[in-house]
Short mmCIF file of C-alpha atoms in Angstrom, two decimals:
data_model
loop_
_atom_site.label_atom_id
_atom_site.label_comp_id
_atom_site.label_asym_id
_atom_site.label_seq_id
_atom_site.Cartn_x
_atom_site.Cartn_y
_atom_site.Cartn_z
CA ALA X 1090 0.00 0.00 0.00
CA ASP X 1091 2.81 2.40 0.86
CA THR X 1092 4.50 1.65 -2.49
CA ARG X 1093 1.23 2.23 -4.38
CA ASP X 1094 0.58 5.53 -2.57
CA ALA X 1095 4.12 6.73 -3.31
CA ALA X 1096 3.73 5.85 -6.99
CA GLN X 1097 0.41 7.69 -7.22
CA ALA X 1098 1.90 10.74 -5.49
CA ARG X 1099 4.81 10.73 -7.92
CA VAL X 1100 2.40 10.59 -10.88
CA ARG X 1101 0.27 13.43 -9.50
CA SER X 1102 3.28 15.69 -8.85
CA ALA X 1103 4.40 17.73 -11.84
CA PRO X 1104 7.91 16.91 -13.06
CA ALA X 1105 10.65 19.47 -12.83
CA PRO X 1106 10.93 21.47 -16.07
CA VAL X 1107 13.65 20.37 -18.43
CA THR X 1108 13.73 23.67 -20.33
CA ASP X 1109 14.29 27.04 -18.68
CA VAL X 1110 11.88 29.27 -20.61
CA ALA X 1111 13.55 32.37 -19.20
CA ARG X 1112 16.57 31.54 -21.35
CA LEU X 1113 14.61 30.79 -24.53
CA CYS X 1114 14.35 33.51 -27.17
CA VAL X 1115 13.16 32.70 -30.69
CA CYS X 1116 13.57 36.28 -31.95
CA ASP X 1117 17.23 36.58 -30.89
CA LEU X 1118 18.77 36.42 -34.37
CA LEU X 1119 21.83 38.68 -34.14
CA VAL X 1120 24.91 37.48 -32.24
CA ALA X 1121 25.99 39.86 -29.46
CA GLN X 1122 23.55 42.53 -30.76
CA CYS X 1123 20.12 43.68 -29.68
CA ASP X 1124 17.25 42.66 -31.98
CA VAL X 1125 14.59 45.34 -32.44
CA ASN X 1126 11.36 44.66 -30.48
CA CYS X 1127 12.78 41.36 -29.17
CA CYS X 1128 11.92 41.68 -25.47
CA CYS X 1129 13.63 38.39 -24.51
CA ASP X 1130 16.97 39.25 -26.14
CA PRO X 1131 19.65 39.12 -23.38
CA ASP X 1132 21.82 41.53 -25.40
CA CYS X 1133 19.26 44.35 -25.02
CA SER X 1134 19.70 46.93 -22.28
CA ALA X 1135 17.16 49.10 -20.48
CA GLU X 1136 17.93 51.91 -22.94
CA ASP X 1137 17.13 49.55 -25.83
CA PHE X 1138 13.83 48.48 -24.25
CA SER X 1139 12.79 52.14 -23.87
CA LEU X 1140 12.89 52.49 -27.67
CA PHE X 1141 10.77 49.40 -28.40
CA THR X 1142 7.24 49.88 -29.74
CA ALA X 1143 5.96 46.35 -28.90
CA CYS X 1144 7.21 42.87 -28.02
CA SER X 1145 7.40 40.80 -31.18
CA VAL X 1146 7.19 37.57 -29.12
CA PRO X 1147 5.04 38.27 -26.03
CA VAL X 1148 4.90 34.68 -24.70
CA VAL X 1149 7.71 32.10 -24.73
CA THR X 1150 6.99 28.47 -23.83
CA GLY X 1151 8.72 25.15 -24.22
CA ASP X 1152 6.95 22.11 -25.63
CA SER X 1153 3.28 22.96 -26.19
CA GLN X 1154 2.30 19.30 -25.72
CA LEU X 1155 3.33 19.22 -22.04
CA CYS X 1156 0.49 19.01 -19.50
CA SER X 1157 1.97 21.72 -17.31
CA GLN X 1158 4.87 24.06 -17.93
CA LYS X 1159 6.30 27.45 -17.21
CA ALA X 1160 5.73 30.36 -19.60
CA ALA X 1161 7.71 33.59 -19.88
CA VAL X 1162 5.50 36.62 -20.53
CA TYR X 1163 6.96 39.85 -21.91
CA SER X 1164 5.25 43.23 -22.26
CA LEU X 1165 6.06 46.95 -22.31
CA ASP X 1166 4.95 49.57 -19.81
CA VAL X 1167 4.46 52.50 -22.18
CA GLU X 1168 3.18 54.76 -19.40
CA ALA X 1169 6.51 54.68 -17.60
CA ASN X 1170 9.07 57.35 -18.40
CA PRO X 1171 11.09 56.02 -20.08
CA PRO X 1172 9.11 52.93 -21.18
CA GLU X 1173 10.15 49.71 -19.41
CA ARG X 1174 10.02 46.02 -20.15
CA ILE X 1175 7.87 43.83 -17.89
CA PHE X 1176 8.90 40.20 -17.45
CA LYS X 1177 7.20 37.49 -15.41
CA ILE X 1178 7.00 33.69 -15.20
CA ILE X 1179 3.57 32.05 -15.02
CA ASP X 1180 2.28 28.48 -14.80
CA GLN X 1181 0.51 27.34 -17.96
CA VAL X 1182 -1.77 24.28 -18.00
CA ASN X 1183 -2.60 22.41 -21.19
CA PRO X 1184 -6.40 21.86 -21.37
CA SER X 1185 -6.05 18.84 -23.67
CA ILE X 1186 -6.52 15.40 -22.13
CA PHE X 1187 -3.83 14.07 -24.50
CA CYS X 1188 -0.71 15.73 -23.14
CA ILE X 1189 2.79 14.71 -22.10
CA HIS X 1190 3.29 14.43 -18.34
CA ALA X 1191 7.05 13.80 -18.32
CA THR X 1192 9.74 13.91 -21.02
CA ASN X 1193 11.46 10.64 -20.19
CA TYR X 1194 12.90 9.92 -23.65
CA GLU X 1195 16.48 11.08 -23.30
CA GLN X 1196 17.35 11.04 -27.00
CA ALA X 1197 14.60 13.59 -27.72
CA LEU X 1198 16.06 16.20 -25.38
CA TYR X 1199 18.78 17.29 -27.82
CA LEU X 1200 19.37 17.42 -31.55
CA LYS X 1201 21.77 14.78 -32.78
CA SER X 1202 23.34 15.37 -36.15
CA PRO X 1203 22.19 12.69 -38.61
CA GLU X 1204 24.77 10.47 -40.22
CA ILE X 1205 25.47 11.67 -43.76
CA PRO X 1206 25.27 8.89 -46.38
CA THR X 1207 28.54 8.14 -48.14
CA PRO X 1208 29.56 5.36 -50.54
CA GLU X 1209 31.16 3.56 -47.56
CA ASN X 1210 28.17 3.53 -45.16
CA PHE X 1211 25.28 3.61 -47.65
CA ASP X 1212 24.60 -0.14 -47.51
CA GLN X 1213 24.66 -0.10 -43.71
CA LEU X 1214 22.19 2.79 -43.52
CA LEU X 1215 19.97 1.16 -46.15
CA ASP X 1216 19.75 -2.04 -44.08
CA LYS X 1217 18.90 -0.04 -40.95
CA PHE X 1218 16.39 2.47 -42.32
CA GLY X 1219 15.35 1.01 -45.67
CA GLY X 1220 12.46 -1.09 -44.39
CA ALA X 1221 8.85 -0.12 -43.86
CA THR X 1222 9.52 0.39 -40.14
CA PHE X 1223 12.61 0.79 -38.01
CA SER X 1224 13.43 1.35 -34.35
CA THR X 1225 15.77 3.88 -32.82
CA GLU X 1226 16.40 1.46 -29.94
CA PRO X 1227 16.51 3.94 -27.05
CA ASP X 1228 18.89 3.12 -24.24
CA SER X 1229 16.23 3.38 -21.59
CA TRP X 1230 12.63 4.36 -21.01
CA ASN X 1231 12.74 5.78 -17.50
CA LEU X 1232 9.32 6.47 -16.02
CA ASP X 1233 10.79 7.68 -12.72
CA THR X 1234 10.25 11.44 -13.03
CA ASP X 1235 12.27 12.16 -9.91
CA ALA X 1236 15.33 10.43 -11.34
CA GLN X 1237 14.75 11.95 -14.76
CA ASN X 1238 14.49 15.48 -13.42
CA PRO X 1239 17.14 16.04 -10.74
CA PRO X 1240 17.19 19.28 -8.74
CA ASP X 1241 19.78 20.74 -11.13
CA ALA X 1242 17.69 20.08 -14.25
CA ASN X 1243 17.71 23.76 -15.14
CA GLU X 1244 21.51 23.93 -15.07
CA THR X 1245 23.28 23.74 -18.41
CA SER X 1246 24.67 20.23 -18.94
CA ARG X 1247 26.41 21.12 -22.18
CA TYR X 1248 28.16 24.01 -23.83
CA GLU X 1249 26.07 26.32 -25.96
CA TYR X 1250 27.21 28.81 -28.57
CA GLY X 1251 29.02 31.77 -27.06
CA LEU X 1252 29.27 30.41 -23.51
CA PRO X 1253 32.75 30.89 -21.98
CA VAL X 1254 34.89 27.75 -22.08
CA GLN X 1255 35.31 26.99 -18.38
CA THR X 1256 38.45 25.72 -16.69
CA GLU X 1257 39.05 24.41 -13.20
CA ASP X 1258 39.98 27.88 -11.92
CA ALA X 1259 38.03 30.28 -14.18
CA PHE X 1260 37.82 30.21 -17.98
CA LEU X 1261 40.07 29.65 -20.99
CA ARG X 1262 41.89 32.91 -21.64
CA LEU X 1263 42.29 34.33 -25.11
CA PRO X 1264 44.23 37.59 -24.66
CA SER X 1265 43.04 40.43 -26.86
CA PRO X 1266 43.18 44.24 -27.07
CA VAL X 1267 40.30 45.89 -25.26
CA VAL X 1268 40.56 49.67 -25.20
CA SER X 1269 44.07 50.11 -26.56
CA SER X 1270 46.39 47.70 -28.36
CA TRP X 1271 47.75 46.31 -25.09
CA CYS X 1272 46.88 42.71 -24.18
CA SER X 1273 44.11 42.01 -21.72
CA ASP X 1274 43.96 38.50 -20.22
CA ALA X 1275 40.32 38.93 -19.12
CA ASN X 1276 38.87 37.92 -22.51
CA PRO X 1277 37.22 34.47 -22.27
CA ALA X 1278 37.11 32.11 -25.24
CA GLY X 1279 33.50 31.52 -26.33
CA PHE X 1280 32.33 28.04 -27.31
CA LEU X 1281 32.14 27.60 -31.11
CA VAL X 1282 33.36 31.19 -31.59
CA ASN X 1283 36.45 31.06 -33.80
CA GLN X 1284 38.65 34.00 -32.95
CA ALA X 1285 42.02 35.42 -33.96
CA THR X 1286 43.53 38.31 -32.00
CA LYS X 1287 46.77 40.28 -31.85
CA CYS X 1288 47.91 42.55 -29.04
CA ILE X 1289 50.98 44.24 -27.57
CA ARG X 1290 52.61 42.95 -24.36
CA SER X 1291 54.98 44.99 -22.25
CA VAL X 1292 58.13 43.02 -21.45
CA SER X 1293 61.40 43.35 -19.61
CA VAL X 1294 64.17 40.99 -20.63
CA GLU X 1295 65.65 40.94 -17.13
CA LYS X 1296 62.32 39.73 -15.69
CA CYS X 1297 61.06 37.64 -18.62
CA ASP X 1298 61.28 34.39 -16.64
CA SER X 1299 58.79 35.80 -14.10
CA ILE X 1300 56.23 37.20 -16.57
CA GLN X 1301 53.40 34.66 -16.65
CA ALA X 1302 52.09 35.65 -20.08
CA LEU X 1303 55.44 34.68 -21.65
CA SER X 1304 55.35 31.12 -20.27
CA MET X 1305 53.72 28.08 -21.87
CA LEU X 1306 52.36 27.06 -18.45
CA PHE X 1307 50.12 30.12 -18.38
CA TYR X 1308 48.13 28.75 -21.33
CA ILE X 1309 48.01 25.00 -20.60
CA ASN X 1310 48.22 24.74 -16.82
CA SER X 1311 44.43 24.79 -16.23
CA SER X 1312 42.32 21.87 -17.42
CA ILE X 1313 39.10 22.54 -19.34
CA LEU X 1314 35.73 21.36 -18.03
CA ALA X 1315 34.15 18.87 -20.43
CA VAL X 1316 30.74 20.45 -19.73
CA PRO X 1317 29.96 23.50 -17.59
CA LYS X 1318 30.02 23.01 -13.82
CA SER X 1319 31.21 19.40 -14.04
CA SER X 1320 34.07 17.49 -12.45
CA GLN X 1321 35.21 15.91 -15.72
CA MET X 1322 38.44 17.55 -16.88
CA VAL X 1323 40.10 17.73 -20.28
CA ASN X 1324 43.83 18.46 -20.25
CA ILE X 1325 45.33 20.82 -22.82
CA THR X 1326 48.04 18.98 -24.73
CA VAL X 1327 50.90 20.59 -26.64
CA GLN X 1328 50.39 19.87 -30.32
CA SER X 1329 53.50 21.53 -31.74
CA ILE X 1330 56.22 24.04 -30.90
CA ALA X 1331 57.84 26.38 -33.40
CA VAL X 1332 60.89 28.44 -32.39
CA GLN X 1333 61.41 31.87 -33.93
CA SER X 1334 64.84 33.51 -34.02
CA LEU X 1335 65.59 37.22 -33.69
CA ASN X 1336 65.61 37.62 -37.48
CA GLY X 1337 62.13 36.07 -37.80
CA MET X 1338 63.10 32.60 -39.04
CA ARG X 1339 60.92 29.81 -37.61
CA THR X 1340 61.92 26.20 -36.97
CA LEU X 1341 59.41 23.47 -36.10
CA LEU X 1342 60.70 21.25 -33.30
CA SER X 1343 60.52 17.51 -33.87
CA SER X 1344 59.32 16.85 -30.32
CA SER X 1345 56.73 18.79 -28.35
CA ASP X 1346 56.93 16.71 -25.16
CA VAL X 1347 59.49 18.95 -23.49
CA LEU X 1348 58.12 22.04 -21.78
CA ARG X 1349 60.22 25.08 -22.68
CA LEU X 1350 60.12 27.90 -20.14
CA PRO X 1351 61.40 31.46 -20.75
CA MET X 1352 64.91 32.23 -19.55
CA VAL X 1353 67.61 34.86 -20.02
CA LEU X 1354 70.65 33.77 -22.01
CA ASP X 1355 73.35 36.27 -23.06
CA GLU X 1356 71.02 39.23 -22.45
CA VAL X 1357 68.37 37.63 -24.68
CA CYS X 1358 65.07 36.21 -23.44
CA ILE X 1359 64.44 32.88 -25.15
CA ASN X 1360 61.40 30.57 -25.20
CA ALA X 1361 59.00 33.51 -24.80
CA VAL X 1362 55.47 32.84 -26.06
CA LEU X 1363 54.78 34.86 -29.21
CA GLY X 1364 51.68 32.99 -30.37
CA VAL X 1365 49.18 30.34 -29.22
CA ASN X 1366 46.74 28.45 -31.44
CA TYR X 1367 44.06 26.48 -29.57
CA HIS X 1368 42.12 23.68 -31.26
CA ILE X 1369 39.06 22.33 -29.42
CA THR X 1370 37.28 19.09 -30.40
CA HIS X 1371 33.68 18.68 -29.24
CA THR X 1372 30.76 16.29 -29.66
CA ASP X 1373 27.46 17.07 -31.35
CA THR X 1374 25.88 17.41 -27.89
CA GLY X 1375 28.16 20.25 -26.79
CA GLU X 1376 30.77 18.32 -24.78
CA ILE X 1377 34.49 19.09 -25.10
CA ILE X 1378 36.55 15.93 -25.48
CA GLU X 1379 39.97 17.18 -26.64
CA ALA X 1380 42.00 20.37 -26.40
CA ALA X 1381 45.36 21.08 -28.01
CA ALA X 1382 47.62 24.11 -28.27
CA ALA X 1383 50.29 24.97 -30.84
CA PHE X 1384 52.95 27.42 -29.65
CA VAL X 1385 55.31 29.85 -31.31
CA LEU X 1386 58.25 30.61 -29.01
CA GLY X 1387 60.69 33.37 -29.80
CA ALA X 1388 63.67 35.34 -28.65
CA ILE X 1389 63.47 38.90 -27.29
CA SER X 1390 66.44 41.24 -27.41
CA LYS X 1391 67.30 43.47 -24.46
CA GLU X 1392 66.39 46.60 -26.45
CA ALA X 1393 62.75 45.50 -26.85
CA LEU X 1394 60.25 47.12 -24.51
CA SER X 1395 57.21 45.30 -25.92
CA ILE X 1396 56.32 42.41 -28.21
CA GLU X 1397 53.32 41.50 -30.35
CA GLN X 1398 51.51 38.28 -29.43
CA SER X 1399 48.94 36.48 -31.59
CA PHE X 1400 46.23 34.12 -30.36
CA GLU X 1401 43.74 31.95 -32.23
CA ILE X 1402 41.12 29.38 -31.32
CA SER X 1403 39.08 27.03 -33.54
CA PHE X 1404 36.47 24.35 -32.91
CA THR X 1405 35.89 21.05 -34.73
CA GLN X 1406 33.19 18.45 -34.16
CA GLU X 1407 34.44 14.89 -33.64
CA ASN X 1408 34.41 12.45 -36.56
CA THR X 1409 34.17 15.34 -39.02
CA GLN X 1410 36.74 16.99 -41.21
CA PRO X 1411 36.98 20.78 -40.92
CA VAL X 1412 35.79 22.53 -44.07
CA ALA X 1413 37.00 26.00 -44.86
CA LEU X 1414 34.03 28.35 -45.14
CA SER X 1415 33.85 31.45 -47.32
CA GLY X 1416 31.35 33.36 -45.20
CA ASN X 1417 28.64 32.87 -42.60
CA PRO X 1418 26.17 32.73 -44.16
CA GLY X 1419 26.82 34.99 -47.15
CA TYR X 1420 30.03 35.06 -49.18
CA VAL X 1421 32.82 37.43 -48.15
CA VAL X 1422 34.59 39.32 -50.92
CA GLY X 1423 38.01 37.83 -51.58
CA LEU X 1424 37.27 34.32 -50.25
CA PRO X 1425 37.13 31.27 -52.59
CA VAL X 1426 33.88 30.19 -54.23
CA ARG X 1427 33.06 26.74 -52.81
CA ALA X 1428 32.21 24.02 -55.32
CA GLY X 1429 31.74 20.26 -55.60
CA PHE X 1430 30.10 17.50 -57.60
CA GLN X 1431 27.42 14.87 -57.08
CA PRO X 1432 28.82 11.44 -56.18
CA GLN X 1433 28.30 8.74 -58.76
CA GLY X 1434 25.92 5.86 -58.05
CA TYR X 1435 23.71 7.67 -55.54
CA PRO X 1436 19.98 6.91 -55.91
CA PHE X 1437 19.21 10.35 -54.44
CA LEU X 1438 20.83 13.74 -54.02
CA ALA X 1439 22.06 13.07 -50.51
CA ALA X 1440 25.41 14.83 -50.48
CA PHE X 1441 27.99 16.54 -52.56
CA LEU X 1442 31.58 15.37 -52.49
CA SER X 1443 33.87 18.32 -52.91
CA ASN X 1444 36.82 18.39 -55.26
CA LYS X 1445 40.38 18.41 -53.98
CA HIS X 1446 40.23 21.95 -52.61
CA SER X 1447 36.42 22.37 -52.46
CA GLN X 1448 36.81 25.43 -54.67
CA LEU X 1449 35.94 26.66 -58.12
CA THR X 1450 39.21 27.16 -60.02
CA ILE X 1451 40.44 28.50 -63.34
CA LEU X 1452 43.66 28.27 -65.35
CA GLN X 1453 46.60 29.89 -63.58
CA SER X 1454 48.95 31.94 -65.75
CA THR X 1455 52.59 30.87 -65.64
CA SER X 1456 55.80 32.68 -66.53
CA THR X 1457 56.42 30.43 -69.56
CA GLN X 1458 52.88 30.97 -70.94
CA ASP X 1459 53.00 27.43 -72.35
CA CYS X 1460 49.58 25.77 -72.33
CA LEU X 1461 50.93 22.24 -72.55
CA ALA X 1462 53.13 22.89 -69.51
CA ALA X 1463 50.33 24.60 -67.56
CA GLN X 1464 48.28 21.46 -66.89
CA GLY X 1465 47.48 21.20 -63.20
CA ALA X 1466 48.24 24.86 -62.41
CA ARG X 1467 44.96 26.22 -61.05
CA ALA X 1468 43.97 29.44 -59.28
CA PRO X 1469 40.92 29.66 -56.99
CA VAL X 1470 38.03 31.85 -58.06
CA LEU X 1471 37.68 34.55 -55.39
CA PHE X 1472 34.20 35.90 -54.76
CA GLY X 1473 33.68 39.40 -56.14
CA TYR X 1474 36.96 39.46 -58.10
CA ASN X 1475 36.77 39.55 -61.90
CA MET X 1476 39.69 37.48 -63.16
CA ILE X 1477 41.37 36.70 -66.48
CA SER X 1478 44.24 34.34 -67.25
CA GLY X 1479 45.63 32.57 -70.25
CA CYS X 1480 48.46 30.81 -72.03
CA LYS X 1481 49.81 30.30 -75.55
CA LEU X 1482 49.50 27.15 -77.65
CA ARG X 1483 52.01 26.26 -80.35
CA ILE X 1484 50.40 24.18 -83.12
CA THR X 1485 52.53 22.07 -85.42
CA ALA X 1486 51.61 19.73 -88.24
CA ALA X 1487 52.52 16.67 -86.13
CA MET X 1488 49.77 17.33 -83.55
CA LYS X 1489 46.66 15.14 -83.62
CA CYS X 1490 43.31 16.91 -83.41
CA GLN X 1491 41.40 14.86 -80.81
CA PRO X 1492 44.20 14.48 -78.21
CA LEU X 1493 44.98 18.20 -78.56
CA ALA X 1494 41.33 19.18 -78.04
CA GLN X 1495 41.05 17.01 -74.91
CA THR X 1496 44.32 18.41 -73.54
CA LEU X 1497 43.12 21.99 -73.99
CA LEU X 1498 39.79 21.14 -72.36
CA ASP X 1499 41.66 19.77 -69.33
CA VAL X 1500 43.79 22.92 -69.23
CA LEU X 1501 40.71 25.17 -69.24
CA LYS X 1502 38.40 23.18 -66.95
CA GLY X 1503 40.86 21.15 -64.89
CA GLN X 1504 40.85 17.42 -64.30
CA SER X 1505 37.51 17.42 -62.41
CA PHE X 1506 35.37 20.45 -63.18
CA PRO X 1507 32.70 20.79 -60.46
CA GLU X 1508 29.00 20.40 -61.19
CA TYR X 1509 27.65 22.55 -58.37
CA VAL X 1510 28.54 25.77 -56.53
CA ALA X 1511 27.55 26.61 -52.97
CA SER X 1512 24.97 29.38 -52.88
CA PHE X 1513 26.20 30.56 -49.47
CA GLY X 1514 29.65 30.70 -47.96
CA ASN X 1515 28.67 28.20 -45.24
CA SER X 1516 26.52 25.79 -47.28
CA GLN X 1517 26.82 22.23 -45.98
CA ALA X 1518 27.26 19.24 -48.27
CA GLN X 1519 24.07 17.53 -47.09
CA ASP X 1520 21.89 20.60 -47.76
CA VAL X 1521 21.05 19.86 -51.38
CA LEU X 1522 18.97 23.00 -51.94
CA ASP X 1523 21.93 25.18 -50.98
CA TRP X 1524 23.90 24.12 -54.08
CA VAL X 1525 23.49 25.77 -57.48
CA PRO X 1526 24.10 23.64 -60.63
CA ILE X 1527 26.64 25.02 -63.10
CA THR X 1528 25.11 25.55 -66.54
CA GLN X 1529 27.60 24.60 -69.25
CA LEU X 1530 27.29 26.14 -72.71
CA HIS X 1531 29.29 25.55 -75.91
CA ILE X 1532 29.79 28.21 -78.58
CA SER X 1533 31.59 27.58 -81.87
CA GLU X 1534 33.19 30.32 -83.94
CA GLN X 1535 34.90 30.06 -87.35
CA ILE X 1536 38.50 31.10 -87.88
CA ILE X 1537 39.80 31.16 -91.44
CA SER X 1538 43.44 30.59 -92.41
CA HIS X 1539 45.01 30.77 -95.87
CA THR X 1540 47.84 28.20 -95.62
CA LEU X 1541 45.92 25.18 -94.40
CA GLN X 1542 45.30 21.68 -95.49
CA SER X 1543 43.14 20.08 -92.76
CA SER X 1544 40.83 21.57 -90.06
CA CYS X 1545 40.43 20.84 -86.35
CA GLN X 1546 37.88 21.95 -83.71
CA ILE X 1547 39.56 22.90 -80.41
CA PRO X 1548 38.43 24.87 -77.30
CA VAL X 1549 40.09 28.27 -77.03
CA SER X 1550 38.38 29.97 -74.08
CA LEU X 1551 36.37 29.34 -70.91
CA GLY X 1552 34.16 32.13 -69.59
CA ILE X 1553 32.49 31.79 -66.17
CA GLU X 1554 29.72 34.20 -65.17
CA VAL X 1555 28.64 34.19 -61.54
CA LYS X 1556 25.35 35.95 -60.79
CA TRP X 1557 24.76 36.84 -57.17
CA THR X 1558 22.28 38.86 -55.16
CA LYS X 1559 21.99 40.52 -51.78
CA TYR X 1560 19.90 38.31 -49.50
CA GLY X 1561 18.25 39.03 -46.16
CA SER X 1562 18.06 42.23 -44.17
CA LEU X 1563 18.86 45.60 -45.74
CA VAL X 1564 20.92 46.42 -42.65
CA ASN X 1565 23.21 43.40 -43.06
CA PRO X 1566 22.69 41.89 -46.54
CA GLN X 1567 24.33 38.56 -47.32
CA ALA X 1568 25.86 37.66 -50.68
CA ARG X 1569 24.14 34.66 -52.26
CA ILE X 1570 25.05 33.01 -55.57
CA VAL X 1571 21.95 32.28 -57.67
CA ASN X 1572 23.36 31.25 -61.07
CA VAL X 1573 26.66 30.10 -62.56
CA THR X 1574 27.27 29.69 -66.29
CA ALA X 1575 30.43 28.22 -67.81
CA THR X 1576 30.79 28.87 -71.56
CA ILE X 1577 33.33 26.94 -73.64
CA THR X 1578 34.18 28.61 -76.95
CA THR X 1579 35.62 26.40 -79.68
CA SER X 1580 37.27 27.47 -82.92
CA THR X 1581 37.89 25.69 -86.19
CA LEU X 1582 41.63 25.80 -86.78
CA LYS X 1583 43.51 24.42 -89.72
CA GLN X 1584 46.83 22.79 -89.11
CA PRO X 1585 49.87 24.49 -90.70
CA PRO X 1586 51.97 22.69 -93.32
CA SER X 1587 54.94 20.59 -92.29
CA GLY X 1588 57.86 22.55 -90.85
CA ARG X 1589 55.74 25.51 -89.77
CA GLU X 1590 53.89 26.34 -86.55
CA ARG X 1591 51.17 28.70 -85.32
CA ILE X 1592 50.65 30.34 -81.93
CA ILE X 1593 47.09 30.92 -80.66
CA PRO X 1594 45.99 32.36 -77.28
CA ILE X 1595 43.93 30.30 -74.81
CA MET X 1596 41.93 32.40 -72.33
CA SER X 1597 39.99 31.89 -69.07
CA SER X 1598 37.88 34.54 -67.39
CA VAL X 1599 35.48 35.00 -64.47
CA VAL X 1600 32.89 37.78 -64.19
CA PHE X 1601 30.71 38.50 -61.14
CA THR X 1602 27.36 40.19 -61.80
CA ASP X 1603 25.19 41.71 -59.06
CA ILE X 1604 21.54 41.15 -60.00
CA SER X 1605 20.07 42.51 -56.76
CA SER X 1606 16.88 44.47 -57.31
CA PRO X 1607 16.85 47.94 -55.70
CA ALA X 1608 15.09 48.16 -52.36
CA GLU X 1609 11.60 49.58 -52.52
CA PRO X 1610 10.91 52.42 -50.05
CA SER X 1611 8.37 51.71 -47.33
CA TYR X 1612 6.77 55.11 -47.74
CA LYS X 1613 4.98 56.90 -50.57
CA ALA X 1614 6.55 59.99 -52.10
CA TRP X 1615 4.91 63.30 -51.23
CA PRO X 1616 2.91 64.82 -54.08
CA THR X 1617 4.45 67.75 -55.93
CA ILE X 1618 2.57 71.04 -55.54
CA ASN X 1619 3.22 73.65 -58.22
CA ILE X 1620 2.66 77.01 -56.49
CA LYS X 1621 4.37 80.40 -56.49
CA LEU X 1622 5.39 81.88 -53.13
CA PRO X 1623 4.98 85.60 -52.40
CA PHE X 1624 8.07 87.68 -53.06
CA ASP X 1625 8.42 88.57 -49.32
CA PHE X 1626 7.75 85.06 -48.01
CA PHE X 1627 11.22 84.71 -46.42
CA TYR X 1628 11.51 88.34 -45.22
CA PRO X 1629 13.76 89.51 -43.56
CA PHE X 1630 15.99 86.64 -44.79
CA VAL X 1631 17.25 86.41 -48.33
#
């Protein structure tokens, strides 16, 4: 009886909330900036709230299918001077009899990145998910709401974007200039925020062995917490050490096991930290599993009063290869245009396998200007940069038409010309709709020669036109590629007689065209009134 009463009491009691609605904000779209009329944006200050006209999202809740949950209510007190934001938490009850009492399915509490089909794992995924039904095989179905919702359920059990990477004593430091160019060690590294900073550090050669910021220990001595407020530690390992001499020459050490501390030798401070590059590996659930640091150690002469230090941090998800992006989300001028092709044998457009460099490339001009020697020399197409390159082809009577035409096509297009171009700078391979197919056209033109015996059709130029548009907000428009056309121009050439040769130019070009339509004003123009003012209308002013 006691067991039955306890079970009934546990069922009647509402489970602890899994989601803290006070931290949810669906209208928070800008990173580290206040969104207009977004009353739940943590980046907004009281001055920002006083300028709001209304709350775009007045009520924030978690899962609407829960029987009982907390709701965050936002409103504006326009009668206050200045206007203020009003925030309160209320209990919301679902009137439906079909509602969820407790979220006891652990795998549904976070988003797990799906496995991308590849030629290696396609058969395995087909066996698992190809049938009429399949099971996710959850690890456990725990109906004990007290065990499922511990007292610290509202505490963050994983890193989220922008949260400081915590260590056992404080946080992972990434020195950066704050007000002036001098280094400040109070800048925390944010999770998933790739950063690169440079700052000036005041030094004294006589005391360099006692300056903490010049020692490797200062950057690796504190272990990183795998998840916030946990006891699981991840040590920072030394990935590599490069030593820089006084004249700027760098040498990569073969072993990074030995810890090199700064010391004074012949009035020169050696082994001083000039640069640190952190690399953090994390899981898809926001847990840090590895941390490594690459150091640049250098020598400081006694005349130096300050040095420049550089710091960088990058994040990579486990079991994935880092892909260089060209913008987030829109393209950045000067970064490569990302490209790839559809894998052969796929029954569906599941992914795009990138070429060697995941970039759209054209023929790279060489000093010799010899087309037959230029095979394999490619230059990346940089977004927003119109480019032109070329080479010269020497034609003799001994050359065969078909092999020559194929060779020139390889010179112009490369060994594996991509089929698709990423519409955004951060387009992922599995997002099929984010890839724009390259339209290939062929144009033939006639070239007449007077000393010829036989004719041959060969490609002489490749012209790539990239059409892009401004996408998104007028305040911060993003560059998006909407169309790519590659035009091969062929010419009919006649081979010269024996003992003679001809030289013809082979050209490649890239043109970027902005097809953005002009923004339409949100107001109507005032009507023009044709009247004549009195001659003394502005008296006594002229």
